[in-house]
XYZ file of C-alpha atoms in Angstrom:
571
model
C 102.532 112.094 110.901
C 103.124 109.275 112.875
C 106.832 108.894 113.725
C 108.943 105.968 112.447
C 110.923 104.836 115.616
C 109.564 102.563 117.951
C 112.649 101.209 120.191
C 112.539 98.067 120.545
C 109.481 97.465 118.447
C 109.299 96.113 114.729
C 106.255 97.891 113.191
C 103.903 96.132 110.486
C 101.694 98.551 108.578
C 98.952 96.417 108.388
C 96.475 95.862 105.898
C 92.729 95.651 107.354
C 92.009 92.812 108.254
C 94.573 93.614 106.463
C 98.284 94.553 106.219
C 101.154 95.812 104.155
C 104.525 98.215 105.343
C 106.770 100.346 104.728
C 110.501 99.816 104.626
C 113.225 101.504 106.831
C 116.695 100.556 108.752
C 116.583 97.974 111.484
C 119.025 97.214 113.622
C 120.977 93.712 113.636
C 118.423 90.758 114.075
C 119.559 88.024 117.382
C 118.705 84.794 116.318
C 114.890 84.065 117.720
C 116.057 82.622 121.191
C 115.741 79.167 121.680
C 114.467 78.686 125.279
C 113.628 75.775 127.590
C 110.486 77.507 128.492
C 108.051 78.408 125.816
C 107.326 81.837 124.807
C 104.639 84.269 126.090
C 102.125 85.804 123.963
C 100.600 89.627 124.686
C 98.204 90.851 122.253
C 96.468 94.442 122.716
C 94.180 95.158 120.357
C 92.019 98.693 120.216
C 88.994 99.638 118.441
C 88.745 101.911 115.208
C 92.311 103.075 115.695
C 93.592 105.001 112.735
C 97.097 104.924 111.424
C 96.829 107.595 108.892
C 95.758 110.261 111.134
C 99.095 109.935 113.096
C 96.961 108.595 116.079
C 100.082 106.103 117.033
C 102.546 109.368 117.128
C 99.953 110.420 120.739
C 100.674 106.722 122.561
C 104.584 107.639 124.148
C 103.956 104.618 126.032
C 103.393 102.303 122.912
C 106.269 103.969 121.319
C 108.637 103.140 123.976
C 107.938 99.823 125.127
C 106.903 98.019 121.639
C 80.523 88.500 112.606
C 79.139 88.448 116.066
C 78.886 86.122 119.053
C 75.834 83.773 118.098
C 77.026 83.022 114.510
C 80.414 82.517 115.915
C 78.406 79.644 118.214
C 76.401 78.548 115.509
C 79.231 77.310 112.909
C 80.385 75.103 115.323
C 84.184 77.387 116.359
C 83.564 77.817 119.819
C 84.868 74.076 119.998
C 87.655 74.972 117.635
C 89.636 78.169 117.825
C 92.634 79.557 118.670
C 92.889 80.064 122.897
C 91.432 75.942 122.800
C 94.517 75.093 120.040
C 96.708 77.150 122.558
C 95.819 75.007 125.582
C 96.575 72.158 123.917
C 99.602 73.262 123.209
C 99.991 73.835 127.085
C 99.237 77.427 127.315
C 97.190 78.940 130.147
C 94.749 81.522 128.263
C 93.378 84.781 129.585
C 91.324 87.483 127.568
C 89.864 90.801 128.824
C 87.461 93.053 126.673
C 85.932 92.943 123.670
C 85.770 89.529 122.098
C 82.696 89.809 119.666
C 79.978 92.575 118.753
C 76.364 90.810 119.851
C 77.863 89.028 122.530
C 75.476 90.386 125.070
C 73.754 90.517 128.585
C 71.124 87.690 127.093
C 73.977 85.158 125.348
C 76.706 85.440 127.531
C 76.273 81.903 128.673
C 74.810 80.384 125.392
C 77.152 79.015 125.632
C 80.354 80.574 127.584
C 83.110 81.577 125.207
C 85.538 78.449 125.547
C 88.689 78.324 125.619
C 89.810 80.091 128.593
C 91.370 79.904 131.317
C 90.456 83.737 132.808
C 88.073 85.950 130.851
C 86.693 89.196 131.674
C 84.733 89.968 128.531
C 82.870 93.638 127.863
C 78.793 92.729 127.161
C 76.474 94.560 124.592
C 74.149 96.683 124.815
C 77.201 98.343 126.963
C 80.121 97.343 125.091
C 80.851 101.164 124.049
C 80.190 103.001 127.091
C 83.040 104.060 128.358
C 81.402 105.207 131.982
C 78.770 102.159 132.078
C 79.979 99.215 130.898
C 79.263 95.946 131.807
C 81.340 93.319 132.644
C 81.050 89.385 133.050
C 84.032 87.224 134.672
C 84.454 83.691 133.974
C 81.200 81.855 134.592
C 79.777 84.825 136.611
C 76.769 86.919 136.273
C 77.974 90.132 134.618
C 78.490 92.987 136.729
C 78.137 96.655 136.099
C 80.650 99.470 136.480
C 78.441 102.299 136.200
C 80.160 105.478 136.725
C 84.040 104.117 136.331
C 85.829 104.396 133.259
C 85.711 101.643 131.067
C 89.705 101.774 130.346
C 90.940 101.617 133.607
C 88.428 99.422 134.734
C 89.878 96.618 132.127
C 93.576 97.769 132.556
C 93.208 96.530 136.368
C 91.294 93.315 135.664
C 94.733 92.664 132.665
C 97.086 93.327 135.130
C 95.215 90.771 137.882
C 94.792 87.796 135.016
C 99.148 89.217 134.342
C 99.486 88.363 137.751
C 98.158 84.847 137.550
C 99.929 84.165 134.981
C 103.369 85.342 136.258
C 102.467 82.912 139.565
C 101.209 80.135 137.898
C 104.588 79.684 136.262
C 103.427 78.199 132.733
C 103.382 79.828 129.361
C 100.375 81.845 128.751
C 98.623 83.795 126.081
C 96.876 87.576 127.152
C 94.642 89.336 124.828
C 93.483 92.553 126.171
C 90.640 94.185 123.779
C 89.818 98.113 124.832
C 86.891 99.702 122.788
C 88.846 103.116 122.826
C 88.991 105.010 120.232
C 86.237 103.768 119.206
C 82.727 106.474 119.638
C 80.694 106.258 122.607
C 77.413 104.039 121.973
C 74.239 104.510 124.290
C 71.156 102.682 123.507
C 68.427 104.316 123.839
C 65.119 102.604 123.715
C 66.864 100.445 121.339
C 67.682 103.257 119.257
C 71.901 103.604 119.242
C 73.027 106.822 120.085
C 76.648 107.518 119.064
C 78.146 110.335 120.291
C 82.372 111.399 120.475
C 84.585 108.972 122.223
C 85.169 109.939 126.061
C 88.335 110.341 127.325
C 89.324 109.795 131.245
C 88.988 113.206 133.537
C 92.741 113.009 133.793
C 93.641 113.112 129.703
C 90.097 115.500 128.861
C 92.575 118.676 128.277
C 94.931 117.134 126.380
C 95.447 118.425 122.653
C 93.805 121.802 122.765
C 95.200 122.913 119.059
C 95.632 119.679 117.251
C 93.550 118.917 114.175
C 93.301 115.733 111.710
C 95.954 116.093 109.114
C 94.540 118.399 106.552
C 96.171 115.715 103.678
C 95.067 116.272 100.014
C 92.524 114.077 100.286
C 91.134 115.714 103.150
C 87.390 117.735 102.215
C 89.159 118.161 98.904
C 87.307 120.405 96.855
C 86.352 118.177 93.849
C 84.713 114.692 95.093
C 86.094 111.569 94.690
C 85.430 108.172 94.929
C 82.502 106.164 93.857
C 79.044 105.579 95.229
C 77.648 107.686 97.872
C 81.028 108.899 98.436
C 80.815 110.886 95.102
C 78.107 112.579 96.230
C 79.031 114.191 99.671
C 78.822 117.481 99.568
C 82.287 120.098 101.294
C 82.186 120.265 104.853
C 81.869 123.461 106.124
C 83.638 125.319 108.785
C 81.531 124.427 111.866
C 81.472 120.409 110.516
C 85.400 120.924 110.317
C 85.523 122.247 113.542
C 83.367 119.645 115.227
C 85.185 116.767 113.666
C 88.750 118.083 114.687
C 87.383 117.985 118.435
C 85.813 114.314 117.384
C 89.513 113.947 116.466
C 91.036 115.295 119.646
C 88.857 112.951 122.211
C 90.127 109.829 120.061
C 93.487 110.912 120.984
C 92.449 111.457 124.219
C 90.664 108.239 125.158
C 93.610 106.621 123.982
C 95.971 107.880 126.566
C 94.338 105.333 129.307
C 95.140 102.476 126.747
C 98.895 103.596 126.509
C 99.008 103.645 130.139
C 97.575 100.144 130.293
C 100.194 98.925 128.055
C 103.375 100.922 130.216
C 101.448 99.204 132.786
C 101.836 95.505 131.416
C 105.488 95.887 130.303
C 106.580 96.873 134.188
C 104.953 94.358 135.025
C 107.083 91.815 132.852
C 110.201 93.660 133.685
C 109.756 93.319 137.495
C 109.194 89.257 137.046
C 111.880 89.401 134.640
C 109.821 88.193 131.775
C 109.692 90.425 129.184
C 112.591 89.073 127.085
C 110.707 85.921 126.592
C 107.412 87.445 126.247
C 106.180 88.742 122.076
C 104.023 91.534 122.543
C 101.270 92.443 119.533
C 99.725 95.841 119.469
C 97.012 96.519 116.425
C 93.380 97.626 115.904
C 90.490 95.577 114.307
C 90.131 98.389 111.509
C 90.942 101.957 110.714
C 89.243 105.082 110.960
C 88.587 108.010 108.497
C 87.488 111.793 109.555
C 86.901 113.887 106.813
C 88.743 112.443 103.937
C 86.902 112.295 100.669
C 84.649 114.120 102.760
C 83.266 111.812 104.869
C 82.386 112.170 108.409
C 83.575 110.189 110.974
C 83.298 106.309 110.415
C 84.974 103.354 108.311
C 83.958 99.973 106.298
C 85.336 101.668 103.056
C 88.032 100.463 101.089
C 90.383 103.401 101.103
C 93.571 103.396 102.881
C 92.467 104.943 106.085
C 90.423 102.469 106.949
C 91.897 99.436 106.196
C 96.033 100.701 106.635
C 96.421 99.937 110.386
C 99.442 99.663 112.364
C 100.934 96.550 113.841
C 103.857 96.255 116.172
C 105.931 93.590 117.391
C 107.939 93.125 119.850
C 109.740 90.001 121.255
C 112.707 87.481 121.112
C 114.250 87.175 117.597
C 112.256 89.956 116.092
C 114.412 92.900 114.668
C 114.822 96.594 116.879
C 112.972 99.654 115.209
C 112.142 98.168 112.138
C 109.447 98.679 109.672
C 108.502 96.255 106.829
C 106.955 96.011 103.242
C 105.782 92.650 103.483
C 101.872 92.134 103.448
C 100.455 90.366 105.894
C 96.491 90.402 107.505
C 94.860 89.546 110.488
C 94.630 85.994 109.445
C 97.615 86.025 109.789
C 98.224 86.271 113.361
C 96.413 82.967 114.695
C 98.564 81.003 112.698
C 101.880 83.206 113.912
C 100.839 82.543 117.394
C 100.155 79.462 117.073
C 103.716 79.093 115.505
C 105.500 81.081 117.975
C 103.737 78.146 120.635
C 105.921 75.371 118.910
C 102.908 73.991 117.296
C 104.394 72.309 114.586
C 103.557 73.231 110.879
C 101.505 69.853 110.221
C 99.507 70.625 112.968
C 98.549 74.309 112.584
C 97.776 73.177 108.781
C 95.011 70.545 110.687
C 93.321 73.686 111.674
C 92.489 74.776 107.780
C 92.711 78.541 108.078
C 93.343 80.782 105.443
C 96.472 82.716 107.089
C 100.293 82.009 106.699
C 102.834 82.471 109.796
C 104.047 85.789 109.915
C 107.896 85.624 109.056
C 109.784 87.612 111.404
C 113.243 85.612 111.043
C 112.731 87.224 107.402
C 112.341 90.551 108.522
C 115.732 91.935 108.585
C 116.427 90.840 105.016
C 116.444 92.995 102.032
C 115.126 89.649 99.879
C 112.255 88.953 102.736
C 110.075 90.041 100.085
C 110.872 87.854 97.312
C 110.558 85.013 99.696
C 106.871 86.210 101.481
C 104.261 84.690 98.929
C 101.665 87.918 99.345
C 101.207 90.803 97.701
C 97.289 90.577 98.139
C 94.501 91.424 100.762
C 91.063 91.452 99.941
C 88.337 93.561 101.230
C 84.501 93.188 100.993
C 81.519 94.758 103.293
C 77.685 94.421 102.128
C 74.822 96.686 103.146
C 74.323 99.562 104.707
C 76.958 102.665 106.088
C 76.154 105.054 108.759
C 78.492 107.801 109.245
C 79.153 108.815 112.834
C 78.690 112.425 114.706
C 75.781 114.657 114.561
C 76.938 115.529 110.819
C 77.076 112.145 110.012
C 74.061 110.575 111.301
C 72.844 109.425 108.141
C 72.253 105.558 106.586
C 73.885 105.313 102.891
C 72.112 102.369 100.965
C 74.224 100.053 98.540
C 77.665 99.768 100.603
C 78.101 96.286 99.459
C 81.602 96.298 97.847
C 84.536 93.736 96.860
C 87.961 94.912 96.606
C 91.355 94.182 96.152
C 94.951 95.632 97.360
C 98.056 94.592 96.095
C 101.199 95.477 96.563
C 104.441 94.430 94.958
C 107.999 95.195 93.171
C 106.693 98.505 91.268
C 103.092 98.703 91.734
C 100.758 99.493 94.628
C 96.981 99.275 93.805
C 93.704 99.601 94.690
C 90.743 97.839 93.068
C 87.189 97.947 94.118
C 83.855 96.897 92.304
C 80.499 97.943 93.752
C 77.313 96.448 93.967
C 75.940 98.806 91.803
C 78.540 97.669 89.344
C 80.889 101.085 89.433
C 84.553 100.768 89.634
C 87.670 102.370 91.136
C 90.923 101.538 90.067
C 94.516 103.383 92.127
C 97.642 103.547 91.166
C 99.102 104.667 94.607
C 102.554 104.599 92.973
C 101.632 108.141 91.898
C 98.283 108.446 94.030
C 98.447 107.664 97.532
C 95.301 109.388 98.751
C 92.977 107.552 96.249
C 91.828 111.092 94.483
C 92.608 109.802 90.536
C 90.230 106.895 89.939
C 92.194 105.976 86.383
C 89.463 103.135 85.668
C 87.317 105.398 83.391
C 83.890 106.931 84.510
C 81.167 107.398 81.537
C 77.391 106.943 80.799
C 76.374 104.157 79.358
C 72.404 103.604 78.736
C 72.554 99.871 78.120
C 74.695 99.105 81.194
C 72.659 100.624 83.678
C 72.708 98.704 87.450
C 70.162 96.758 88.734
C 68.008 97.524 90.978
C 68.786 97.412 94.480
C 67.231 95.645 97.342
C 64.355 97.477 99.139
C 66.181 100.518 97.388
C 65.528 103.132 94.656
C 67.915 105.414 95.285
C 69.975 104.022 92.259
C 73.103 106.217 90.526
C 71.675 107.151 86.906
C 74.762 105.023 85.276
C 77.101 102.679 86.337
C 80.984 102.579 85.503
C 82.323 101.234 82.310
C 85.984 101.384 80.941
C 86.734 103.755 78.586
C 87.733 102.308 74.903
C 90.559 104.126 75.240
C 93.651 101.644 76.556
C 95.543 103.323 78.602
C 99.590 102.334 79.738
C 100.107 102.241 83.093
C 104.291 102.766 83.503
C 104.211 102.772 87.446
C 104.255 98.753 87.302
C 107.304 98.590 84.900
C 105.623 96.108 82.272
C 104.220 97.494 78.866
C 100.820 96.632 79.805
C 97.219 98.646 78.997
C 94.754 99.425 81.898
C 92.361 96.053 79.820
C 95.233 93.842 80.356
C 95.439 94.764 83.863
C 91.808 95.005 85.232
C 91.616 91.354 83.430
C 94.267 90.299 85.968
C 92.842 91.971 89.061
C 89.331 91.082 88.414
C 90.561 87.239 88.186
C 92.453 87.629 91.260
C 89.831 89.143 93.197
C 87.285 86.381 91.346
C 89.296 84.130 93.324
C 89.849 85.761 96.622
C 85.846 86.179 97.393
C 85.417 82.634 97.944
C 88.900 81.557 98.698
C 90.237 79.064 101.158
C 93.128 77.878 102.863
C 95.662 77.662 100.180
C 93.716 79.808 97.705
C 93.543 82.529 99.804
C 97.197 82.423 100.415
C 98.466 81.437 97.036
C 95.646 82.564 94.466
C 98.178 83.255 91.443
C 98.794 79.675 91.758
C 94.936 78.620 91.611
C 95.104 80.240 88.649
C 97.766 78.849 87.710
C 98.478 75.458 89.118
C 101.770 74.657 86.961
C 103.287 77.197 88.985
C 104.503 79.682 86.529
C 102.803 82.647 87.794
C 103.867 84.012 91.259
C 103.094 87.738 91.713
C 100.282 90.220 89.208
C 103.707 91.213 87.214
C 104.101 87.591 85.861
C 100.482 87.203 85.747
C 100.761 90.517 82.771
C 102.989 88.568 80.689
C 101.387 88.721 77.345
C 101.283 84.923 76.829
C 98.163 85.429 79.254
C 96.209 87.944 77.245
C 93.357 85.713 75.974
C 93.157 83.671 79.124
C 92.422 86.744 81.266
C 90.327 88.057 78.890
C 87.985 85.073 79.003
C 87.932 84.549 82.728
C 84.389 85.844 84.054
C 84.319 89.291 85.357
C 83.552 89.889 89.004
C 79.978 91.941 89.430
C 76.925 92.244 91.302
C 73.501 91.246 89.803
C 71.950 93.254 92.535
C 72.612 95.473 96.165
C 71.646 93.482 98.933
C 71.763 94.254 102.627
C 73.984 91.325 103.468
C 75.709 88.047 101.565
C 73.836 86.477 99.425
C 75.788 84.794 97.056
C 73.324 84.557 94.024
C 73.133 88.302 93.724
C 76.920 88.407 93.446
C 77.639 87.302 90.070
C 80.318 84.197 89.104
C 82.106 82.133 91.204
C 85.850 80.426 91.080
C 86.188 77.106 90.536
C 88.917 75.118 89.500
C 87.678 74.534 85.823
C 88.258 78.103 85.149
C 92.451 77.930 86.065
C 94.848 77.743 83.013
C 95.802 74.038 82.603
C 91.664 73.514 82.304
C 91.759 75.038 79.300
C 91.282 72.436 76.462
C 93.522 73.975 73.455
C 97.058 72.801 73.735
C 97.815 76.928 73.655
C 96.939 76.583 77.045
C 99.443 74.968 78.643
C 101.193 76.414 81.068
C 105.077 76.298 80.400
């Protein structure tokens, strides 16, 4: 398990592109210091880095300190995104890694990322190879480190841009973007060959006995789930055994990455920087070996892969303290932006969907009641394709909306799948996701449709049992109808959403402003509203986002003060 003191860092379990925490002591907050000189910004972000698996618990280092590239280009935000907002706000801006999947040997330059003032950015097809990756600096032709660890490799080219930055003397913002843990990716004739990650010669011993947490949900003997999850069959001994070693080298190829970030902090100690420098540490998504039986991989809904750590550290923000607010990674552009002195008019110019990150809040036992979330929505379309040489298989119809939310007395889980089965959670009582309570049964006249380019179709689709069922875990005399009605309107609106819908959707729903949170939402004034709003469901499985195939969409005629009859208005 990972441990639950990080000196000097406030940690943010964080909801995949998503967050939500867990509460604990913190220290007494300092008033966020009010400086002449404008803040730095640090933000380290890994690949595929699990929190559930305790992979945070191997980073001592960590502990003790703190869509793709041409459709990026082709909506236009290469001209308007966050390092460009940043140096206007008189930031120098400096990025090293990873910035998009497809950005490539052949694109690099159509056009060059803006925005920056440095950039060192890793290019596909060599993105994941951590022994041959290529590199391309600024406006120059990429360059190839074949034969040097990837790690390292980016760990001195952060430390140079650090070192600019430190001379040039202005406020500046640092992303540095390692693929570790993420698996090693060789392409092969343009066929992708996936293979365990690889750690540096110096860290490949490390770990000799240690295993992935064998939690109840791991290669539990009764499947769960829904899908093509159902149907995996118990690993054996030798799969077990080859995905604890899978397990070991992520731990292991992480070890260069908590050296890079020791690294960075001496380096803002010796210029005497670091107490007016916020440092953010998180991972683009989780990571899931064996649990529910699945091999190595992510892009599900369950709590290993979108439950990801992040961790703050900086002026103002509390010591060793862990949160239960929810917050995403939408979040963070407008928190940076904030932390810049961009001022609140402005950032809303920029129309995105996050809220700033409240970390003046964080100390306080009513930071809740005064952080408008309790929601993060999660969606994927298409195809899986498990990793490891157990896993190297394509599952059809991954193509999946879902909701989590998490509030006073409830903590839930709520997915609907293209092929129109459901999972419901009530992690109150079920934390690893083994009790789907929304009701499994055949139904011959509600069979899915069929899929696209597909027949490998379940032979019945889920349905709610007639049987109403109480759920006591959210404190509200409410039936499993009444709630589903809720959470499918919710999640109606959150698969379109924007700006302030995706931040406040109770109150698209309800625009007099009655309902805040999905316990006032259950009040039983509601009943026939919810029950009339559409449901949300897929007409068909398609291998990507096609909007017509994915059943009604929110609009503002459907909220409550639309409704004609006077029994409609909101009080």
């Amino acid at each position: 398990m990972a441990e639950r003191s990080f000196s000097r860092w406030t940690l943010i379990w964080c909801l995949m592109l998503a967050s939500w925490d867990s509460i604990a002591n913190s220290l007494k907050q300092q008033p966020i210091a009010q400086s002449a000189r404008k803040p730095n910004l640090i933000f380290i972000l890994t690949d595929d880095q699990d929190l559930h698996m305790g992979s945070l618990s191997y980073m001592p280092l960590l502990k003790q300190h703190m869509g793709g590239y041409p459709k990026f280009v082709s909506q236009g935000f290469n001209d308007a995104y966050l390092p460009i907002w940043l140096q206007e706000a008189g930031y120098d801006t400096y990025y090293v890694g990873k910035l998009f999947n497809a950005q490539s040997t052949s694109n690099y330059d159509k056009p060059h990322a803006a925005g920056w003032t440095g950039s060192d950015f890793l290019l596909d097809p060599y993105t994941y190879e951590y022994y041959n990756a290529i590199f391309q600096r600024n406006k120059d032709p990429p360059t190839s480190y074949q034969g040097e660890y990837s790690t390292d490799v980016m760990a001195q080219k952060a430390f140079g841009f650090l070192d600019d930055a430190i001379e040039a003397d202005r406020p500046f913002f640092l992303t540095i973007a390692p693929t570790a843990p993420h698996s090693n990716v060789h392409f092969n004739n343009n066929t992708a060959e996936q293979s365990m990650p690889r750690p540096a010669p110096r860290h490949r011993s490390l770990f000799q006995d240690t295993r992935v947490p064998r939690t109840p949900n791991f290669n539990p003997d009764v499947s769960s789930g829904a899908s093509w999850i159902l149907t995996l069959a118990k690993q054996n001994q030798s799969n077990l055994d080859y995905n604890d070693e899978w397990y070991r080298n992520r731990l292991r190829a992480l070890q260069a990455v908590d050296e890079m970030i020791g690294g960075v902090v001496d380096r803002l100690e010796r210029a005497h920087m670091l107490q007016n420098t916020y440092l953010f540490f998180s991972t683009d998504n989780g990571y899931s070996i064996g649990q529910h039986r699945r091999q190595p991989g992510k892009q599900c809904a369950f709590e290993e892969d979108i439950n990801i750590p992040l961790i703050v550290r900086g002026p103002g923000v509390p010591e060793g303290h862990l949160t239960e607010i929810v917050t995403s990674h939408i979040d963070l552009a407008p928190t940076f932006l904030s932390l810049a002195g961009v001022a609140d008019a402005q950032i809303a110019q920029y129309e995105l969907d996050g809220s700033v990150i409240p970390f003046h809040l964080l100390d306080s036992l009513h930071s809740e009641q005064t952080w408008p979330q309790e929601h993060v929505n999660v969606e994927m379309w298409g195809i899986i394709m498990s990793e490891g040489e157990h896993g190297f298989v394509l599952y059809p119809n991954h193509t999946y909306k879902a909701l989590r939310v998490i509030g006073d007395g409830y903590d839930l889980l709520y997915t609907v799948w293209c092929s129109n089965e459901h999972e419901l959670y009530d992690m109150t009582k079920d934390p690893w996701q083994m009790d789907n309570i929304y009701v499994e049964r055949t139904r011959s006249d509600n069979l899915a449709m069929p899929a696209a380019g597909f027949n490998d179709r379940p032979s019945s689709a889920a349905s709610l049992a007639s049987t109403e069922q109480i759920l006591s875990s959210i404190n509200v005399t409410t039936t499993l109808s009444h709630l589903l009605s809720r959470l499918d309107a919710l999640l109606l609106v959150l698969k379109t959403c924007q700006m302030d819908e995706c931040r406040y959707p109770w109150s698209a729903l309800h625009p007099a402003g009655s309902v805040h949170s999905l316990r006032d939402a259950l009040d039983s004034r509601f009943d026939e509203f919810y029950r009339t709003r559409p449901k949300v469901q897929y007409e068909r499985c398609e291998r990507g986002y096609f909007p017509a195939s994915e059943g009604a969409m929110w609009d503002g005629s459907m909220s409550f003060r639309s409704m004609e009859h006077e029994v409609w208005i909101d009080p």
